């Protein structure tokens, strides 16, 4: 019998399927299920994205997609409980159809496989508001939950509002708005009441739902003990963070679309993610029952009060102990094609900018600089040009440069890194980034640590671009004259930083940081 963190006991060990394991909630749920003694299988479109998580050796990772019935059927075999933690938000105007189709496939294949329970995390719904009046985001979440509840497989549908935890999109939106704007003119939705919940309680409810009795088939409202307006949340954040009192002046003229651009301008959360978050704040969303406690009892002091959840999230950020971020999940519509390995690649043109120089530093010192690139450390070349490219990307609806890093020093496959994503990492040898900015083609940036025949350290950098159509070719040649400044500057400054780092700090490898509890 397994003992969970809060002292709650699990009566049986189950085989659990987790979808969305590369995302914010899924990546944190997996270790909770393992700690409870359950076996875990993860369904992912790219299982390699999971390989650097501390729990990856304890789970079975299978390739597949929730919209593909065959791969879902294979993933469901032998499973007792199936967690549905994905959605198609941001994939375009047809995302509701995509969500609907994927949910039906998931429910049908769960029934065929004899799965005992489906667990789904949706959104808290406003009372008395017709479904057709809800935001597309909430409307789709409600429909997916209804599909699961109407299926032959018993389902637990958890409905949450604002989730407060280090790295959550809701927390980072709140954090950056409050920290960057001591005086702000805000949309009218800052007056809307909502019921935030700490991510620890969300995970506790999700993990505990696995062992619900077979006759339970219903939705549960889940939230913390505090009901607050967004304005109150910003002011309480300022207090917890030790900031001066914020002056907040709501105005009625900002539509959800304009609000999302305002949030995207101030915070790292892009408009494509900010819009559903702000649209969901148009209506009051508070819990109308706490029946979940009948099946997943609340230990003393739980659910966490808002201020305590904030303090824990801030502590994780300051200690660089953020396990997952909202940007952990792949960006819908962003390029995901792997780098072609065929040197005579038949897929079309592949432009390259390759540079290699010797480095008067150890491979470890050079790697330390490479792995620390991006985020607050910058890109070691022409900061204004990088910033301008980031602003341009956000202007055309991309993620921009300000997503930053999950960890200030270490990277893992699947991490977002400003407007790049880590596609491959071989410690002290290779870092390959795939661009997720809006481009007329596919782009990668590689940084290699090598040794020459005499054993001296070499730094090799390679930028690659596969153009899409005439516009792609035009784009490459239009920016080609700036490569010497941007990429040449990177090579020069990265190698200089490695040399200085070795002379000042030595080349001893860093010790491992304690894993987040």
Coordinates of C-alpha atoms in Angstrom, one line a residue, residues 64-381:
X64 CA 0.7 8.6 -30.6
X65 CA -1.8 11.3 -30.8
X66 CA -5.3 11.6 -29.2
X67 CA -6.8 12.3 -32.6
X68 CA -5.5 9.0 -34.0
X69 CA -7.8 6.1 -33.0
X70 CA -5.2 3.4 -33.7
X71 CA -2.5 4.9 -31.5
X72 CA -5.0 5.6 -28.7
X73 CA -6.2 2.1 -28.9
X74 CA -2.7 0.7 -28.5
X75 CA -1.9 3.1 -25.6
X76 CA -5.1 2.0 -23.8
X77 CA -4.3 -1.7 -23.6
X78 CA -4.1 -2.9 -20.1
X79 CA -4.9 0.6 -18.6
X80 CA -7.1 1.1 -15.6
X81 CA -7.3 4.9 -15.5
X82 CA -6.9 7.2 -18.5
X83 CA -6.1 10.9 -17.9
X84 CA -7.1 13.4 -20.6
X85 CA -4.9 16.5 -20.2
X86 CA -4.8 17.9 -23.7
X87 CA -6.7 20.4 -25.8
X88 CA -6.5 21.8 -29.3
X89 CA -6.6 25.5 -28.2
X90 CA -4.7 27.8 -30.5
X91 CA -4.8 25.4 -33.5
X92 CA -7.1 27.7 -35.4
X93 CA -10.8 28.5 -35.8
X94 CA -11.6 24.8 -35.9
X95 CA -10.1 23.9 -32.6
X96 CA -13.6 23.1 -31.1
X97 CA -14.1 20.4 -33.8
X98 CA -10.6 19.0 -33.1
X99 CA -11.3 18.8 -29.4
X100 CA -14.7 17.2 -30.0
X101 CA -13.3 14.5 -32.3
X102 CA -10.3 13.7 -30.1
X103 CA -12.5 13.4 -27.0
X104 CA -14.9 11.0 -28.8
X105 CA -12.0 8.9 -30.0
X106 CA -10.5 8.8 -26.5
X107 CA -13.9 7.8 -24.9
X108 CA -14.6 5.1 -27.5
X109 CA -11.2 3.5 -27.3
X110 CA -11.3 3.6 -23.4
X111 CA -14.6 1.7 -23.6
X112 CA -13.2 -0.9 -26.0
X113 CA -10.1 -1.4 -23.9
X114 CA -12.1 -1.9 -20.7
X115 CA -10.6 1.2 -19.0
X116 CA -12.2 1.7 -15.5
X117 CA -12.1 5.5 -15.4
X118 CA -11.4 8.6 -17.4
X119 CA -10.1 11.7 -15.5
X120 CA -10.3 15.1 -17.2
X121 CA -9.3 18.6 -16.1
X122 CA -11.6 21.2 -17.5
X123 CA -12.6 24.8 -16.7
X124 CA -14.9 26.1 -14.0
X125 CA -18.2 27.2 -15.5
X126 CA -20.2 30.3 -14.6
X127 CA -23.7 29.6 -13.2
X128 CA -26.7 30.7 -15.2
X129 CA -24.8 31.5 -18.4
X130 CA -26.0 29.6 -21.6
X131 CA -23.2 27.5 -23.1
X132 CA -23.4 29.3 -26.4
X133 CA -22.5 32.6 -24.6
X134 CA -19.3 31.2 -23.1
X135 CA -15.9 31.9 -24.6
X136 CA -14.9 29.3 -27.2
X137 CA -12.3 28.1 -24.7
X138 CA -14.7 27.4 -21.9
X139 CA -17.4 26.1 -24.3
X140 CA -15.0 23.5 -25.7
X141 CA -13.8 22.4 -22.2
X142 CA -17.5 22.0 -21.2
X143 CA -18.3 19.9 -24.3
X144 CA -15.3 17.6 -23.8
X145 CA -16.3 17.0 -20.2
X146 CA -19.9 16.2 -21.3
X147 CA -18.6 13.7 -23.9
X148 CA -16.7 11.8 -21.2
X149 CA -19.6 11.9 -18.8
X150 CA -22.0 10.5 -21.5
X151 CA -19.6 7.7 -22.5
X152 CA -20.0 4.1 -21.1
X153 CA -16.7 4.6 -19.1
X154 CA -17.2 6.2 -15.6
X155 CA -15.5 9.7 -15.7
X156 CA -14.3 12.3 -13.2
X157 CA -14.4 15.8 -14.6
X158 CA -12.6 18.3 -12.5
X159 CA -13.4 22.0 -13.2
X160 CA -10.9 24.6 -12.1
X161 CA -10.5 28.3 -12.7
X162 CA -7.2 30.1 -12.2
X163 CA -4.4 27.7 -11.3
X164 CA -1.6 29.2 -9.1
X165 CA 1.7 27.5 -9.3
X166 CA 5.3 28.2 -10.4
X167 CA 5.3 28.3 -14.2
X168 CA 1.6 28.2 -14.8
X169 CA 0.3 30.6 -17.5
X170 CA -2.2 32.1 -15.0
X171 CA 0.5 32.7 -12.4
X172 CA 3.0 34.2 -14.8
X173 CA 0.3 36.5 -16.3
X174 CA -0.5 37.7 -12.8
X175 CA 3.2 38.0 -11.8
X176 CA 4.4 40.0 -14.7
X177 CA 1.3 42.3 -14.8
X178 CA 1.8 43.2 -11.2
X179 CA 5.6 43.4 -11.1
X180 CA 6.0 45.5 -14.3
X181 CA 3.1 47.9 -13.8
X182 CA 2.9 49.8 -10.5
X183 CA 0.2 51.9 -12.1
X184 CA -2.0 50.3 -14.7
X185 CA -5.2 50.9 -16.7
X186 CA -6.8 47.5 -16.9
X187 CA -9.8 45.8 -18.7
X188 CA -13.1 45.7 -16.8
X189 CA -12.6 41.9 -16.2
X190 CA -10.3 42.7 -13.3
X191 CA -13.5 43.3 -11.3
X192 CA -14.8 39.8 -12.0
X193 CA -14.8 37.3 -9.1
X194 CA -13.0 34.0 -9.5
X195 CA -11.8 31.2 -7.3
X196 CA -8.1 30.4 -7.8
X197 CA -6.6 27.1 -6.7
X198 CA -3.0 26.1 -6.0
X199 CA -1.5 23.6 -8.4
X200 CA -0.7 21.2 -5.5
X201 CA -4.4 20.8 -4.8
X202 CA -5.2 20.3 -8.5
X203 CA -2.6 17.5 -8.6
X204 CA -3.9 16.0 -5.4
X205 CA -7.5 15.9 -6.8
X206 CA -6.3 14.5 -10.1
X207 CA -4.2 11.7 -8.5
X208 CA -6.9 10.9 -5.9
X209 CA -9.6 10.6 -8.6
X210 CA -7.9 7.4 -9.9
X211 CA -9.4 5.4 -7.0
X212 CA -12.9 6.8 -7.0
X213 CA -15.7 4.1 -6.7
X214 CA -17.0 2.7 -10.0
X215 CA -20.4 4.3 -9.6
X216 CA -19.1 7.8 -9.5
X217 CA -19.6 9.5 -12.9
X218 CA -19.8 13.3 -12.5
X219 CA -18.1 16.7 -12.6
X220 CA -16.6 18.4 -9.5
X221 CA -15.9 22.0 -8.9
X222 CA -12.4 22.5 -7.4
X223 CA -11.0 25.7 -6.0
X224 CA -9.2 27.2 -3.1
X225 CA -10.8 28.8 -0.1
X226 CA -10.6 32.4 -1.4
X227 CA -13.0 34.0 -3.8
X228 CA -11.3 37.1 -5.3
X229 CA -11.4 39.6 -8.1
X230 CA -8.4 39.8 -10.4
X231 CA -7.7 43.2 -9.0
X232 CA -7.6 41.8 -5.5
X233 CA -5.3 39.0 -6.7
X234 CA -2.9 41.6 -8.2
X235 CA -2.8 43.6 -5.0
X236 CA -2.3 40.5 -2.8
X237 CA 0.5 39.4 -5.1
X238 CA 2.2 42.7 -4.6
X239 CA 1.9 42.2 -0.8
X240 CA 3.2 38.7 -0.8
X241 CA 6.1 39.6 -3.2
X242 CA 7.0 42.6 -1.1
X243 CA 6.1 45.2 -3.7
X244 CA 4.6 48.7 -3.2
X245 CA 0.8 48.9 -3.4
X246 CA -0.4 48.8 -7.0
X247 CA -2.8 51.5 -8.5
X248 CA -5.3 49.7 -10.7
X249 CA -7.8 51.6 -12.8
X250 CA -10.3 49.4 -14.8
X251 CA -11.7 50.8 -18.0
X252 CA -14.6 49.2 -20.0
X253 CA -13.3 49.7 -23.5
X254 CA -10.8 46.8 -23.8
X255 CA -12.3 43.8 -25.6
X256 CA -11.0 40.3 -24.9
X257 CA -9.0 40.5 -28.1
X258 CA -7.5 43.8 -27.1
X259 CA -6.9 42.6 -23.6
X260 CA -5.0 39.6 -24.9
X261 CA -2.7 41.9 -26.9
X262 CA -2.3 44.1 -23.8
X263 CA -1.3 41.0 -21.7
X264 CA 1.0 39.9 -24.5
X265 CA 2.7 43.2 -24.6
X266 CA 3.4 43.3 -20.9
X267 CA 4.0 39.6 -20.0
X268 CA 5.7 36.6 -21.7
X269 CA 2.3 35.0 -22.2
X270 CA 1.5 35.3 -26.0
X271 CA -1.9 36.6 -27.1
X272 CA -2.9 33.1 -28.4
X273 CA -2.7 31.8 -24.8
X274 CA -3.7 35.1 -23.0
X275 CA -6.9 35.5 -25.0
X276 CA -8.7 32.3 -23.6
X277 CA -7.5 33.2 -20.1
X278 CA -8.9 36.7 -20.3
X279 CA -12.1 35.5 -22.1
X280 CA -12.7 33.1 -19.2
X281 CA -12.7 36.1 -16.8
X282 CA -15.7 37.8 -18.5
X283 CA -18.1 35.8 -16.2
X284 CA -17.9 35.1 -12.5
X285 CA -16.6 31.6 -11.9
X286 CA -16.8 30.3 -8.4
X287 CA -17.3 26.8 -7.0
X288 CA -20.9 25.9 -6.1
X289 CA -20.0 22.6 -4.3
X290 CA -17.0 20.9 -2.7
X291 CA -18.2 17.3 -3.1
X292 CA -14.7 16.2 -4.3
X293 CA -13.8 16.1 -0.6
X294 CA -16.1 13.0 -0.1
X295 CA -13.7 11.0 -2.4
X296 CA -10.4 12.9 -2.0
X297 CA -10.4 14.2 1.6
X298 CA -8.7 17.5 2.3
X299 CA -6.0 17.2 4.9
X300 CA -5.6 20.0 7.5
X301 CA -4.8 23.4 5.9
X302 CA -5.9 22.3 2.4
X303 CA -7.0 23.5 0.0
X304 CA -4.2 26.1 0.2
X305 CA -5.2 29.7 0.7
X306 CA -4.4 32.0 -2.2
X307 CA -1.5 33.8 -0.4
X308 CA 0.1 30.6 0.6
X309 CA -0.1 29.2 -2.9
X310 CA 1.4 32.5 -4.2
X311 CA 4.3 32.3 -1.7
X312 CA 5.1 28.7 -2.7
X313 CA 5.1 29.6 -6.3
X314 CA 7.3 32.6 -5.8
X315 CA 9.7 30.4 -3.7
X316 CA 10.0 27.9 -6.5
X317 CA 10.7 30.7 -9.0
X318 CA 13.4 32.3 -6.8
X319 CA 15.0 28.9 -6.1
X320 CA 14.9 28.0 -9.9
X321 CA 12.9 24.9 -8.9
X322 CA 10.2 25.2 -11.6
X323 CA 9.4 21.6 -12.7
X324 CA 7.2 22.5 -15.7
X325 CA 6.0 25.7 -17.3
X326 CA 3.0 26.7 -19.4
X327 CA 5.4 26.8 -22.4
X328 CA 6.4 23.2 -21.8
X329 CA 3.7 22.1 -24.1
X330 CA 4.3 22.4 -27.8
X331 CA 3.0 25.6 -29.4
X332 CA 0.1 24.9 -31.7
X333 CA 1.0 25.7 -35.3
X334 CA 4.7 26.0 -34.6
X335 CA 7.0 23.9 -36.7
X336 CA 7.8 20.5 -35.3
X337 CA 9.6 18.8 -38.2
X338 CA 12.9 17.2 -37.0
X339 CA 16.1 18.3 -38.5
X340 CA 16.8 16.3 -41.7
X341 CA 19.8 14.0 -41.4
X342 CA 20.2 13.1 -45.0
X343 CA 23.2 15.2 -46.3
X344 CA 21.7 15.0 -49.8
X345 CA 18.2 15.8 -48.4
X346 CA 15.6 15.4 -51.1
X347 CA 13.1 17.7 -49.3
X348 CA 14.4 20.9 -51.0
X349 CA 16.9 23.6 -50.3
X350 CA 18.6 23.7 -46.9
X351 CA 20.5 26.9 -46.3
X352 CA 23.3 26.9 -43.8
X353 CA 25.5 29.4 -42.0
X354 CA 28.4 27.4 -40.3
X355 CA 31.2 28.8 -38.3
X356 CA 34.0 27.1 -36.2
X357 CA 36.7 28.6 -34.0
X358 CA 39.2 27.3 -31.4
X359 CA 38.5 28.1 -27.8
X360 CA 41.0 28.7 -25.1
X361 CA 38.9 27.0 -22.5
X362 CA 37.9 23.5 -21.4
X363 CA 34.9 21.7 -23.1
X364 CA 33.1 22.0 -19.7
X365 CA 33.5 25.8 -19.5
X366 CA 32.3 26.2 -23.1
X367 CA 29.3 23.9 -22.5
X368 CA 28.4 25.9 -19.4
X369 CA 28.0 29.0 -21.5
X370 CA 26.1 27.2 -24.2
X371 CA 23.6 25.6 -21.9
X372 CA 23.0 28.9 -20.1
X373 CA 22.1 30.8 -23.3
X374 CA 18.8 32.7 -23.7
X375 CA 16.4 34.1 -21.1
X376 CA 18.0 36.6 -18.8
X377 CA 21.5 35.7 -20.1
X378 CA 20.6 36.8 -23.7
X379 CA 22.0 35.5 -26.9
X380 CA 25.5 36.9 -26.8
X381 CA 25.0 39.0 -30.0

